mmCIF file of C-alpha atoms in Angstrom:
data_model
loop_
_atom_site.group_PDB
_atom_site.id
_atom_site.type_symbol
_atom_site.label_atom_id
_atom_site.label_comp_id
_atom_site.label_asym_id
_atom_site.label_seq_id
_atom_site.Cartn_x
_atom_site.Cartn_y
_atom_site.Cartn_z
ATOM 1 C CA MET A 1 -45.008 62.343 41.870
ATOM 2 C CA ILE A 2 -44.032 59.137 40.062
ATOM 3 C CA SER A 3 -46.728 57.831 37.743
ATOM 4 C CA ILE A 4 -47.960 54.241 37.634
ATOM 5 C CA THR A 5 -46.379 53.846 34.139
ATOM 6 C CA GLY A 6 -43.035 55.017 35.546
ATOM 7 C CA LEU A 7 -43.299 52.505 38.371
ATOM 8 C CA SER A 8 -44.110 49.666 35.999
ATOM 9 C CA ILE A 9 -41.101 50.614 33.758
ATOM 10 C CA VAL A 10 -38.873 50.586 36.816
ATOM 11 C CA ALA A 11 -40.327 47.243 37.920
ATOM 12 C CA ALA A 12 -39.764 45.772 34.452
ATOM 13 C CA LEU A 13 -36.201 47.097 34.377
ATOM 14 C CA ALA A 14 -35.527 45.673 37.839
ATOM 15 C CA THR A 15 -36.913 42.281 36.785
ATOM 16 C CA ALA A 16 -34.811 42.264 33.617
ATOM 17 C CA CYS A 17 -31.748 43.365 35.595
ATOM 18 C CA ALA A 18 -32.266 40.580 38.143
ATOM 19 C CA ALA A 19 -32.641 38.019 35.355
ATOM 20 C CA ALA A 20 -29.519 39.289 33.627
ATOM 21 C CA LEU A 21 -27.574 39.231 36.870
ATOM 22 C CA SER A 22 -28.715 35.687 37.635
ATOM 23 C CA LEU A 23 -27.660 34.601 34.149
ATOM 24 C CA ILE A 24 -24.310 36.377 34.439
ATOM 25 C CA LEU A 25 -23.669 34.806 37.872
ATOM 26 C CA THR A 26 -24.512 31.285 36.663
ATOM 27 C CA THR A 27 -22.524 31.677 33.456
ATOM 28 C CA GLY A 28 -19.755 33.500 35.276
ATOM 29 C CA LEU A 29 -19.532 30.704 37.846
ATOM 30 C CA SER A 30 -19.340 28.035 35.178
ATOM 31 C CA ILE A 31 -16.632 30.031 33.340
ATOM 32 C CA VAL A 32 -14.687 30.459 36.582
ATOM 33 C CA ALA A 33 -15.053 26.737 37.303
ATOM 34 C CA ALA A 34 -13.785 25.957 33.762
ATOM 35 C CA MET A 35 -10.904 28.301 34.179
ATOM 36 C CA ALA A 36 -10.026 26.851 37.565
ATOM 37 C CA THR A 37 -10.041 23.337 36.077
ATOM 38 C CA ALA A 38 -7.859 24.412 33.103
ATOM 39 C CA CYS A 39 -5.537 26.258 35.459
ATOM 40 C CA ALA A 40 -5.181 23.200 37.732
ATOM 41 C CA ALA A 41 -4.402 21.040 34.712
ATOM 42 C CA GLU A 42 -1.783 23.547 33.489
ATOM 43 C CA LEU A 43 -0.216 23.757 36.926
ATOM 44 C CA SER A 44 -0.037 20.026 37.196
ATOM 45 C CA LEU A 45 1.553 19.832 33.720
ATOM 46 C CA ILE A 46 4.050 22.552 34.635
ATOM 47 C CA LEU A 47 4.867 20.823 37.910
ATOM 48 C CA THR A 48 5.372 17.432 36.257
ATOM 49 C CA THR A 49 7.444 18.893 33.438
ATOM 50 C CA GLY A 50 9.363 21.068 35.882
ATOM 51 C CA LEU A 51 10.154 18.048 38.066
ATOM 52 C CA SER A 52 11.267 15.967 35.129
ATOM 53 C CA ILE A 53 13.554 18.860 33.963
ATOM 54 C CA VAL A 54 14.983 19.169 37.494
ATOM 55 C CA ALA A 55 15.522 15.403 37.593
ATOM 56 C CA ALA A 56 17.262 15.465 34.202
ATOM 57 C CA MET A 57 19.482 18.414 35.357
ATOM 58 C CA ALA A 58 20.355 16.603 38.528
ATOM 59 C CA THR A 59 21.266 13.445 36.583
ATOM 60 C CA ALA A 60 23.391 15.481 34.124
ATOM 61 C CA CYS A 61 25.016 17.301 37.031
ATOM 62 C CA ALA A 62 25.827 14.024 38.776
ATOM 63 C CA ALA A 63 27.301 12.641 35.532
ATOM 64 C CA GLU A 64 29.445 15.774 35.113
ATOM 65 C CA LEU A 65 30.561 15.595 38.702
ATOM 66 C CA SER A 66 31.574 11.961 38.294
ATOM 67 C CA LEU A 67 33.603 12.934 35.228
ATOM 68 C CA ILE A 68 35.359 15.710 37.174
#
């Protein structure tokens, strides 16, 4: 049989675990949100830079073709 002390220890552990999980979830979500924001910013930078590189290459190619 489980003693009352054992049950209170299990209850205390369960409470602590729930609190820790809730903290991890809240912190985790804010970390994920921060990562998503940073990722979106990087993607937008990569896209803009990539497009400007493509535009520069197209311009250079057109200039070379006109020379040929």
